[in-house]
Amino acid sequence: MSMEVEYLIEQLQKKAERGELLYIGESLNRVDDIEKILGKPIYTADILPKQTLYAKLVHSTIPHGYIRSINAANALNNSKVKAVLTYKDVPGINESSAVIPDRPLFADRKVRSTGDIVAAVLANDFRAATEASQDIKIEYDPLKPIFDPLEAMKEGAPLIHDAGNVAKHMKVYKGDVQKGFEASDIIVEGTYSTQFQDATPMEPELAYAVPKENGNILIVGSMQSPHITQSGVAKALNLPLSRVEVIQAVTGGAFGPKSDETPTDLGAIAAIGALKTGRPVFVNMTREDSMIMHTKRHPSITKLKTGATADGKLIASQAEMIMETGAYASLGVLVIVRAMFHANGAYEIPNVKNDGYLVYTNNTFAGSFRGFGAPQAFFASESQMDELAKKLNMDPLDLRLINMLRPGKRTSTNQLMDAACGLPECVEQVVAASNYRKKVKEYAEQKGNTRRGVGIAILHHGNALGPEGNDYVYVHLNVDRDGIVYLGTGLTEYGTGAISGLAQIASSIMGCKLDRFRIDRPNSLKHKESGPTVASRTTAIGGNGARDAAEKLRDRLNTVAAKLLDCMTSEVVIVDDIAYSSSAPQKRVGWNEIVDEAYRSGVSLNTIGYYMAPRCIWDEHTGLGSPYSQFTFGAAVADVEVDIDTGVYSVRSYYVAFDVGRAVNPRNVKGQLYGGTVQGLGYATMEELVHKDGRVLNPNLKDYYIPTSLDIPEEFVPIIVEKGGAIGPFGAKVVAEPPIVLPGPAVRNAILNATGWSVDSLPITAEKVWREGHK
Amino acid sequence: MKDILLEFKVNGQPKKVYVDPNDRLLDVLRDYLDIKSPKEGCGTGDCGLCTVTLDGKPVLSCLTFAFQARGKEVTTVEGLGNGKELSPMQQALRDAGAAQCGFCTPAMEIMVTDLLKRVDNPTDSQIKEQISGTLCRCTGYYPIVEAVKKIKEEER
């Protein structure tokens, strides 16, 4: 045998001792990035069919009111304009909403925000459609708008929806919080607020529809969840699901809003236009359209109260969070659930009372965004921990070490932490890497106008859908005649590399090289519905589907190889495209020989894997129970420098350790730690989508700042901790969302450490820091 | 009215197209010449994803009128390599995991190529300065910076 094969076998045996396979834990190159790097035409706008009409969406100009009339006559006089669509053109049910049916596709009777879509103009080119959109005359009878969620909750407030302005009240009640506070030596209280954040995927939402000769409608777009778009379009067009083919094009970032209503809006409007005109229709969204019309991160106001003993043991925590969802509930009804499950931080606290309210206003709507309620919750809880530490005259790290979740401790919902709780290791490693203790001592001695400070924040993050839905997935694998493996699933790739991770898992099991894999474009008619691509669930849940499919194929491959090698099936080892018998390793057959023989002998190399996560049991009335099957843990330290004369500050260094269970591909895990953190630093320090009188004031990248390469910390240390979880493949836990959570509180606490000033509202601008210090 | 004759070179090839006075260079590249690597992330010159070079200098093709390219040479990512295999610069980006969603990647490549033409061993801050007008929402920029440093190391 060649040295190379011997080396591989040795590696394989080492991995086997850990109960693992060859490519698990290796930073292999992803299988789908070459065409991106070569600049190939793969995104939605790159692959428009010929003769496509362009659609420009027209949104409401007022935040609340009745539509009296829509007059498109002037627009239709323009020879380039082919059609104007309104609610009257919807053949099926005029609705596009995620959970509660509270949102029309096209506004019909009433508008509730300036993001409501009233019409779409279809023209030969986008410029003509945009110009003609100015000629649509819409008359409104305005109603009194409400922009303050606290006002909206008051008795007698004008109703935005008939069912009331509170869309959801979520509770977590454990023990007796009143008794807990009575038994406390020290109580701290605070109010923490967060802003609208825009996800700003670099590619805005886009979709086109093509009427097919067989009566089907084809939709191609930038989206997270093609099957959600399929069912939304089928409903709006009154078509059976089997007639709606939705293909996810390569997608230029997503972060949440591309799993909510917008891809359905675009798909349905394109499809209605295509069926009406008989031509392909492309619904183009400018950056401004996207920032006005898609969902954002919910602003929040959280009143938090914490009670502890004099030696720092937490006894009681009470949270009341008002989460503003804007005009529609979207996924907010689930965002508030996750927020309440995590509202007291990653600590064991015997008495808890959390009340979360999802409240309508006439601002544009909020929904899914990386973190899904956790950033708001942990900003409050982790900020308050530092206020408590200050009152106790204790280091914030020590207060956390006393109370944080460890194996044997229980969460706010009374869920028991088992050996997979890697929070202590995360804290230990991030403290060591950042020299936290030494810096705290050094920085305490500072005098001048420029002050350094360190801040720590920690988290737990319930994995995957948990209480948010049935967590199942299908993964299709098909080996073609050339030995190329096609991996298809209803889950989508939009940047993370997670689908490539599924291929990495499958290739490890099947024993063929990763570069044999191709990702099938997710297609609603070809691939089985696998739930939404959200909640960072692709690796932890989808990986099990890939494993199931690969194991099925592996059994067949072994049988075929055994015949070729003239050995027992149980003796077959396939590694890196080569099969041999463990009893006679000199004889070898290659991957293509096995595939050839399978095709000759009637063995199918086409299969579907399936996985469904165990159901999570919790009580809807008290919130108690085990809402998640496993948790990710994390800890971060921010090191800041503050100019106390101006409030201007910068994050000099950032250290982060995450327990991801098992990193299937460590480089891609670090990609999430980098990217999630920087998006979280944007949230912490600069990003705010501002509404005034219901209008978005800064729907562009000139006035809405996201971090550039000059805004990132000079030093960034990402650390991976691996405490295998209960359900993910090889112990993998989720990683894409949690890193965005920690920068807010870590930076806030570092500024507190540097200056003694507590900034309790995000984003932490220089002005807020200065005002806090000059009250 | 597409009544302006635009003669220019794109990736070394002479091109002749009739354009509208309002057409942007981005539209001409994408819609007339089928060159899709320059992306429209905003259309207002804020994201940098439509960056191409005009006579060797990076420009935002969404803020450049097509006629401004008359008699000049435009280079896009399609013209950086042979279109099939990755160049050493592109391979370094791949090896660092610098392309996640990939939407900013072509513009990043234009900016990186421009930097390496002028600076032999760029420092972190030179690299960050160079790509500071090119927004990326996936990577946090670290893998891109790491990749650029690797390119030079490999060449040394």
CSV table of N, CA, C and O in Angstrom, one decimal, chain A residues 395-480:
chain,number,residue,atom,x,y,z
A,395,ASP,N,-15.8,41.5,42.0
A,395,ASP,CA,-15.4,41.5,40.6
A,395,ASP,C,-16.6,40.8,39.8
A,395,ASP,O,-17.1,39.7,40.2
A,396,PRO,N,-17.0,41.4,38.6
A,396,PRO,CA,-18.0,40.8,37.8
A,396,PRO,C,-17.8,39.3,37.5
A,396,PRO,O,-18.7,38.5,37.4
A,397,LEU,N,-16.5,39.0,37.3
A,397,LEU,CA,-16.2,37.6,37.0
A,397,LEU,C,-16.5,36.7,38.2
A,397,LEU,O,-17.1,35.6,38.0
A,398,ASP,N,-16.1,37.1,39.4
A,398,ASP,CA,-16.4,36.3,40.5
A,398,ASP,C,-17.9,36.1,40.8
A,398,ASP,O,-18.3,35.0,41.1
A,399,LEU,N,-18.6,37.1,40.6
A,399,LEU,CA,-20.1,37.0,40.7
A,399,LEU,C,-20.6,35.9,39.7
A,399,LEU,O,-21.5,35.1,40.1
A,400,ARG,N,-20.1,35.9,38.5
A,400,ARG,CA,-20.5,34.9,37.5
A,400,ARG,C,-20.1,33.5,37.9
A,400,ARG,O,-20.8,32.6,37.8
A,401,LEU,N,-18.8,33.4,38.4
A,401,LEU,CA,-18.3,32.1,38.8
A,401,LEU,C,-19.2,31.5,39.9
A,401,LEU,O,-19.4,30.3,39.9
A,402,ILE,N,-19.7,32.3,40.8
A,402,ILE,CA,-20.6,31.8,41.9
A,402,ILE,C,-21.9,31.2,41.3
A,402,ILE,O,-22.4,30.2,41.8
A,403,ASN,N,-22.5,31.9,40.3
A,403,ASN,CA,-23.9,31.6,40.0
A,403,ASN,C,-24.1,30.9,38.6
A,403,ASN,O,-25.2,30.5,38.3
A,404,MET,N,-23.0,30.8,37.8
A,404,MET,CA,-23.3,30.4,36.4
A,404,MET,C,-23.6,28.9,36.3
A,404,MET,O,-23.4,28.1,37.2
A,405,LEU,N,-24.3,28.6,35.2
A,405,LEU,CA,-24.7,27.2,34.9
A,405,LEU,C,-23.5,26.3,34.8
A,405,LEU,O,-22.4,26.7,34.2
A,406,ARG,N,-23.6,25.2,35.4
A,406,ARG,CA,-22.6,24.1,35.4
A,406,ARG,C,-23.3,22.8,35.4
A,406,ARG,O,-24.5,22.8,35.7
A,407,PRO,N,-22.6,21.7,35.1
A,407,PRO,CA,-23.3,20.4,35.2
A,407,PRO,C,-23.9,20.3,36.6
A,407,PRO,O,-23.3,20.6,37.6
A,408,GLY,N,-25.2,19.9,36.7
A,408,GLY,CA,-25.9,19.8,37.9
A,408,GLY,C,-26.8,21.0,38.3
A,408,GLY,O,-27.6,20.9,39.2
A,409,LYS,N,-26.5,22.1,37.7
A,409,LYS,CA,-27.3,23.3,38.0
A,409,LYS,C,-28.6,23.4,37.1
A,409,LYS,O,-28.6,22.6,36.1
A,410,ARG,N,-29.5,24.2,37.4
A,410,ARG,CA,-30.7,24.3,36.6
A,410,ARG,C,-31.0,25.7,36.1
A,410,ARG,O,-30.7,26.7,36.7
A,411,THR,N,-31.6,25.8,34.9
A,411,THR,CA,-31.9,27.0,34.2
A,411,THR,C,-33.1,27.7,34.9
A,411,THR,O,-33.8,27.1,35.7
A,412,SER,N,-33.5,28.8,34.3
A,412,SER,CA,-34.7,29.5,34.8
A,412,SER,C,-36.0,28.7,34.6
A,412,SER,O,-37.0,28.8,35.3
A,413,THR,N,-35.9,27.8,33.6
A,413,THR,CA,-37.1,26.9,33.4
A,413,THR,C,-37.0,25.6,34.1
A,413,THR,O,-37.8,24.7,34.0
A,414,ASN,N,-36.0,25.5,35.0
A,414,ASN,CA,-35.7,24.3,35.8
A,414,ASN,C,-35.1,23.2,35.0
A,414,ASN,O,-35.1,22.0,35.4
A,415,GLN,N,-34.6,23.5,33.8
A,415,GLN,CA,-33.9,22.4,33.0
A,415,GLN,C,-32.5,22.1,33.6
A,415,GLN,O,-31.7,23.0,33.9
A,416,LEU,N,-32.3,20.8,33.8
A,416,LEU,CA,-31.0,20.3,34.5
A,416,LEU,C,-29.9,20.4,33.4
A,416,LEU,O,-30.0,19.9,32.3
A,417,MET,N,-28.7,20.9,33.9
A,417,MET,CA,-27.5,20.9,33.0
A,417,MET,C,-26.8,19.6,33.3
A,417,MET,O,-26.5,19.3,34.4
A,418,ASP,N,-26.4,19.0,32.2
A,418,ASP,CA,-25.7,17.7,32.3
A,418,ASP,C,-24.2,18.0,32.0
A,418,ASP,O,-23.8,19.1,31.9
A,419,ALA,N,-23.5,16.9,31.7
A,419,ALA,CA,-22.0,17.0,31.5
A,419,ALA,C,-21.7,17.8,30.2
A,419,ALA,O,-20.6,18.3,30.0
A,420,ALA,N,-22.7,18.1,29.4
A,420,ALA,CA,-22.5,18.8,28.1
A,420,ALA,C,-22.5,20.3,28.4
A,420,ALA,O,-22.4,21.1,27.4
A,421,CYS,N,-22.6,20.7,29.6
A,421,CYS,CA,-22.5,22.2,29.9
A,421,CYS,C,-21.1,22.6,30.0
A,421,CYS,O,-20.4,22.4,31.0
A,422,GLY,N,-20.6,23.2,28.9
A,422,GLY,CA,-19.2,23.7,28.8
A,422,GLY,C,-19.0,25.1,29.2
A,422,GLY,O,-17.9,25.7,28.9
A,423,LEU,N,-19.9,25.7,29.9
A,423,LEU,CA,-19.8,27.1,30.3
A,423,LEU,C,-18.5,27.4,31.2
A,423,LEU,O,-17.8,28.3,30.9
A,424,PRO,N,-18.3,26.6,32.2
A,424,PRO,CA,-17.1,26.8,33.0
A,424,PRO,C,-15.8,26.8,32.2
A,424,PRO,O,-14.9,27.7,32.4
A,425,GLU,N,-15.7,25.9,31.2
A,425,GLU,CA,-14.5,25.9,30.4
A,425,GLU,C,-14.4,27.1,29.5
A,425,GLU,O,-13.3,27.7,29.3
A,426,CYS,N,-15.5,27.6,29.0
A,426,CYS,CA,-15.5,28.8,28.1
A,426,CYS,C,-15.0,30.0,29.0
A,426,CYS,O,-14.2,30.7,28.5
A,427,VAL,N,-15.5,30.1,30.2
A,427,VAL,CA,-15.1,31.2,31.0
A,427,VAL,C,-13.7,31.1,31.3
A,427,VAL,O,-12.9,32.1,31.2
A,428,GLU,N,-13.2,30.0,31.7
A,428,GLU,CA,-11.8,29.8,32.1
A,428,GLU,C,-10.9,30.1,30.9
A,428,GLU,O,-9.9,30.9,31.1
A,429,GLN,N,-11.3,29.7,29.8
A,429,GLN,CA,-10.4,29.9,28.6
A,429,GLN,C,-10.4,31.4,28.2
A,429,GLN,O,-9.3,31.9,27.8
A,430,VAL,N,-11.5,32.0,28.2
A,430,VAL,CA,-11.6,33.4,27.7
A,430,VAL,C,-10.9,34.3,28.8
A,430,VAL,O,-10.3,35.3,28.4
A,431,VAL,N,-11.0,34.0,30.0
A,431,VAL,CA,-10.3,34.8,31.1
A,431,VAL,C,-8.8,34.6,30.9
A,431,VAL,O,-8.1,35.6,31.0
A,432,ALA,N,-8.3,33.4,30.6
A,432,ALA,CA,-6.9,33.2,30.5
A,432,ALA,C,-6.4,33.9,29.2
A,432,ALA,O,-5.4,34.7,29.2
A,433,ALA,N,-7.1,33.8,28.1
A,433,ALA,CA,-6.6,34.4,26.8
A,433,ALA,C,-6.6,35.9,26.9
A,433,ALA,O,-5.8,36.5,26.3
A,434,SER,N,-7.5,36.5,27.6
A,434,SER,CA,-7.6,37.9,27.7
A,434,SER,C,-6.8,38.5,28.8
A,434,SER,O,-6.7,39.8,28.9
A,435,ASN,N,-6.2,37.7,29.6
A,435,ASN,CA,-5.5,38.3,30.8
A,435,ASN,C,-6.4,39.1,31.6
A,435,ASN,O,-6.0,40.2,32.1
A,436,TYR,N,-7.6,38.7,31.8
A,436,TYR,CA,-8.7,39.5,32.4
A,436,TYR,C,-8.3,40.0,33.8
A,436,TYR,O,-8.4,41.2,34.1
A,437,ARG,N,-7.8,39.0,34.6
A,437,ARG,CA,-7.5,39.4,36.0
A,437,ARG,C,-6.4,40.5,36.1
A,437,ARG,O,-6.5,41.5,36.8
A,438,LYS,N,-5.4,40.3,35.3
A,438,LYS,CA,-4.3,41.2,35.3
A,438,LYS,C,-4.7,42.6,34.8
A,438,LYS,O,-4.3,43.6,35.3
A,439,LYS,N,-5.6,42.6,33.7
A,439,LYS,CA,-6.0,43.9,33.2
A,439,LYS,C,-6.9,44.6,34.2
A,439,LYS,O,-6.8,45.8,34.3
A,440,VAL,N,-7.8,43.9,34.9
A,440,VAL,CA,-8.6,44.5,35.9
A,440,VAL,C,-7.7,45.3,36.9
A,440,VAL,O,-8.0,46.4,37.3
A,441,LYS,N,-6.7,44.6,37.3
A,441,LYS,CA,-5.8,45.2,38.3
A,441,LYS,C,-5.1,46.5,37.7
A,441,LYS,O,-5.1,47.5,38.3
A,442,GLU,N,-4.5,46.3,36.5
A,442,GLU,CA,-3.8,47.4,35.9
A,442,GLU,C,-4.7,48.6,35.6
A,442,GLU,O,-4.4,49.7,35.9
A,443,TYR,N,-5.9,48.3,35.1
A,443,TYR,CA,-6.8,49.4,34.7
A,443,TYR,C,-7.3,50.1,35.9
A,443,TYR,O,-7.7,51.3,35.7
A,444,ALA,N,-7.4,49.5,37.0
A,444,ALA,CA,-7.9,50.2,38.2
A,444,ALA,C,-7.0,51.4,38.6
A,444,ALA,O,-7.4,52.3,39.3
A,445,GLU,N,-5.7,51.3,38.2
A,445,GLU,CA,-4.8,52.3,38.6
A,445,GLU,C,-4.8,53.6,37.6
A,445,GLU,O,-4.0,54.5,37.9
A,446,GLN,N,-5.6,53.5,36.6
A,446,GLN,CA,-5.5,54.6,35.5
A,446,GLN,C,-6.0,55.9,36.1
A,446,GLN,O,-6.9,56.0,36.9
A,447,LYS,N,-5.3,57.0,35.5
A,447,LYS,CA,-5.7,58.3,35.9
A,447,LYS,C,-6.1,59.2,34.7
A,447,LYS,O,-7.2,59.8,34.8
A,448,GLY,N,-5.4,59.2,33.6
A,448,GLY,CA,-5.6,60.2,32.5
A,448,GLY,C,-7.0,60.3,31.9
A,448,GLY,O,-7.9,59.7,32.4
A,449,ASN,N,-7.0,60.9,30.8
A,449,ASN,CA,-8.3,61.1,30.1
A,449,ASN,C,-8.7,59.9,29.2
A,449,ASN,O,-9.8,59.8,28.8
A,450,THR,N,-7.7,59.1,28.9
A,450,THR,CA,-8.0,57.9,28.1
A,450,THR,C,-7.9,56.7,29.1
A,450,THR,O,-6.9,56.5,29.7
A,451,ARG,N,-9.0,56.0,29.1
A,451,ARG,CA,-9.1,54.9,30.1
A,451,ARG,C,-9.4,53.6,29.4
A,451,ARG,O,-10.3,53.6,28.5
A,452,ARG,N,-8.7,52.6,29.8
A,452,ARG,CA,-9.0,51.3,29.3
A,452,ARG,C,-10.0,50.6,30.2
A,452,ARG,O,-10.0,50.9,31.4
A,453,GLY,N,-10.7,49.6,29.7
A,453,GLY,CA,-11.6,48.8,30.6
A,453,GLY,C,-11.8,47.4,30.0
A,453,GLY,O,-11.8,47.3,28.8
A,454,VAL,N,-12.1,46.4,30.9
A,454,VAL,CA,-12.5,45.1,30.4
A,454,VAL,C,-13.9,44.8,30.9
A,454,VAL,O,-14.3,45.1,32.0
A,455,GLY,N,-14.6,44.1,30.0
A,455,GLY,CA,-16.0,43.7,30.4
A,455,GLY,C,-16.2,42.2,30.0
A,455,GLY,O,-15.7,41.8,28.9
A,456,ILE,N,-16.9,41.5,30.8
A,456,ILE,CA,-17.2,40.1,30.5
A,456,ILE,C,-18.7,39.9,30.3
A,456,ILE,O,-19.5,40.6,30.9
A,457,ALA,N,-19.0,38.9,29.5
A,457,ALA,CA,-20.4,38.5,29.3
A,457,ALA,C,-20.5,37.1,29.0
A,457,ALA,O,-19.6,36.6,28.3
A,458,ILE,N,-21.5,36.4,29.5
A,458,ILE,CA,-21.6,34.9,29.2
A,458,ILE,C,-23.0,34.6,28.8
A,458,ILE,O,-23.9,35.4,29.0
A,459,LEU,N,-23.2,33.4,28.2
A,459,LEU,CA,-24.5,33.0,27.7
A,459,LEU,C,-24.7,31.5,27.6
A,459,LEU,O,-23.7,30.8,27.6
A,460,HIS,N,-25.9,31.1,27.7
A,460,HIS,CA,-26.3,29.8,27.2
A,460,HIS,C,-27.3,30.1,26.0
A,460,HIS,O,-27.9,31.1,26.0
A,461,HIS,N,-27.4,29.1,25.2
A,461,HIS,CA,-28.3,29.3,24.0
A,461,HIS,C,-29.0,28.0,23.6
A,461,HIS,O,-28.3,27.1,23.2
A,462,GLY,N,-30.3,27.9,23.9
A,462,GLY,CA,-31.0,26.7,23.6
A,462,GLY,C,-30.9,26.5,22.1
A,462,GLY,O,-31.1,27.3,21.3
A,463,ASN,N,-30.7,25.2,21.8
A,463,ASN,CA,-30.3,24.9,20.4
A,463,ASN,C,-31.6,24.6,19.5
A,463,ASN,O,-32.6,24.0,20.0
A,464,ALA,N,-31.4,25.0,18.3
A,464,ALA,CA,-32.3,24.7,17.2
A,464,ALA,C,-33.7,25.2,17.5
A,464,ALA,O,-33.9,26.1,18.3
A,465,LEU,N,-34.8,24.5,17.0
A,465,LEU,CA,-36.1,25.1,17.1
A,465,LEU,C,-36.7,24.9,18.5
A,465,LEU,O,-37.3,25.8,19.0
A,466,GLY,N,-36.4,23.8,19.2
A,466,GLY,CA,-36.9,23.6,20.5
A,466,GLY,C,-38.4,23.9,20.5
A,466,GLY,O,-39.2,23.2,19.7
A,467,PRO,N,-38.9,24.9,21.2
A,467,PRO,CA,-40.3,25.1,21.3
A,467,PRO,C,-40.9,25.8,20.1
A,467,PRO,O,-42.1,26.1,20.0
A,468,GLU,N,-40.0,26.1,19.1
A,468,GLU,CA,-40.4,26.9,18.0
A,468,GLU,C,-41.0,26.1,16.8
A,468,GLU,O,-41.4,26.7,15.8
A,469,GLY,N,-41.0,24.8,16.9
A,469,GLY,CA,-41.6,24.0,15.8
A,469,GLY,C,-41.0,22.6,15.8
A,469,GLY,O,-40.1,22.2,16.6
A,470,ASN,N,-41.6,21.8,14.9
A,470,ASN,CA,-41.1,20.4,14.7
A,470,ASN,C,-39.8,20.4,14.0
A,470,ASN,O,-39.6,20.9,12.9
A,471,ASP,N,-38.8,19.8,14.7
A,471,ASP,CA,-37.4,19.9,14.3
A,471,ASP,C,-37.0,18.7,13.5
A,471,ASP,O,-36.4,17.8,14.0
A,472,TYR,N,-37.4,18.7,12.2
A,472,TYR,CA,-37.1,17.5,11.4
A,472,TYR,C,-36.4,17.9,10.1
A,472,TYR,O,-36.5,19.1,9.7
A,473,VAL,N,-35.8,17.0,9.4
A,473,VAL,CA,-35.1,17.3,8.2
A,473,VAL,C,-35.0,16.1,7.3
A,473,VAL,O,-35.0,14.9,7.8
A,474,TYR,N,-34.9,16.3,6.0
A,474,TYR,CA,-34.6,15.3,5.0
A,474,TYR,C,-33.4,15.7,4.3
A,474,TYR,O,-33.2,16.9,4.0
A,475,VAL,N,-32.5,14.7,4.0
A,475,VAL,CA,-31.3,15.0,3.2
A,475,VAL,C,-31.3,13.9,2.1
A,475,VAL,O,-31.3,12.7,2.4
A,476,HIS,N,-31.2,14.4,0.9
A,476,HIS,CA,-31.2,13.5,-0.3
A,476,HIS,C,-29.7,13.3,-0.7
A,476,HIS,O,-29.0,14.3,-0.8
A,477,LEU,N,-29.3,12.1,-1.0
A,477,LEU,CA,-28.0,11.8,-1.5
A,477,LEU,C,-28.1,11.0,-2.8
A,477,LEU,O,-28.9,10.0,-2.8
A,478,ASN,N,-27.4,11.3,-3.8
A,478,ASN,CA,-27.5,10.6,-5.1
A,478,ASN,C,-26.1,10.5,-5.7
A,478,ASN,O,-25.5,11.6,-6.0
A,479,VAL,N,-25.6,9.3,-5.9
A,479,VAL,CA,-24.3,9.2,-6.5
A,479,VAL,C,-24.5,8.9,-8.0
A,479,VAL,O,-25.2,8.0,-8.3
A,480,ASP,N,-24.0,9.8,-8.8
A,480,ASP,CA,-24.3,9.6,-10.3
A,480,ASP,C,-23.3,8.6,-10.9
A,480,ASP,O,-22.4,8.1,-10.3
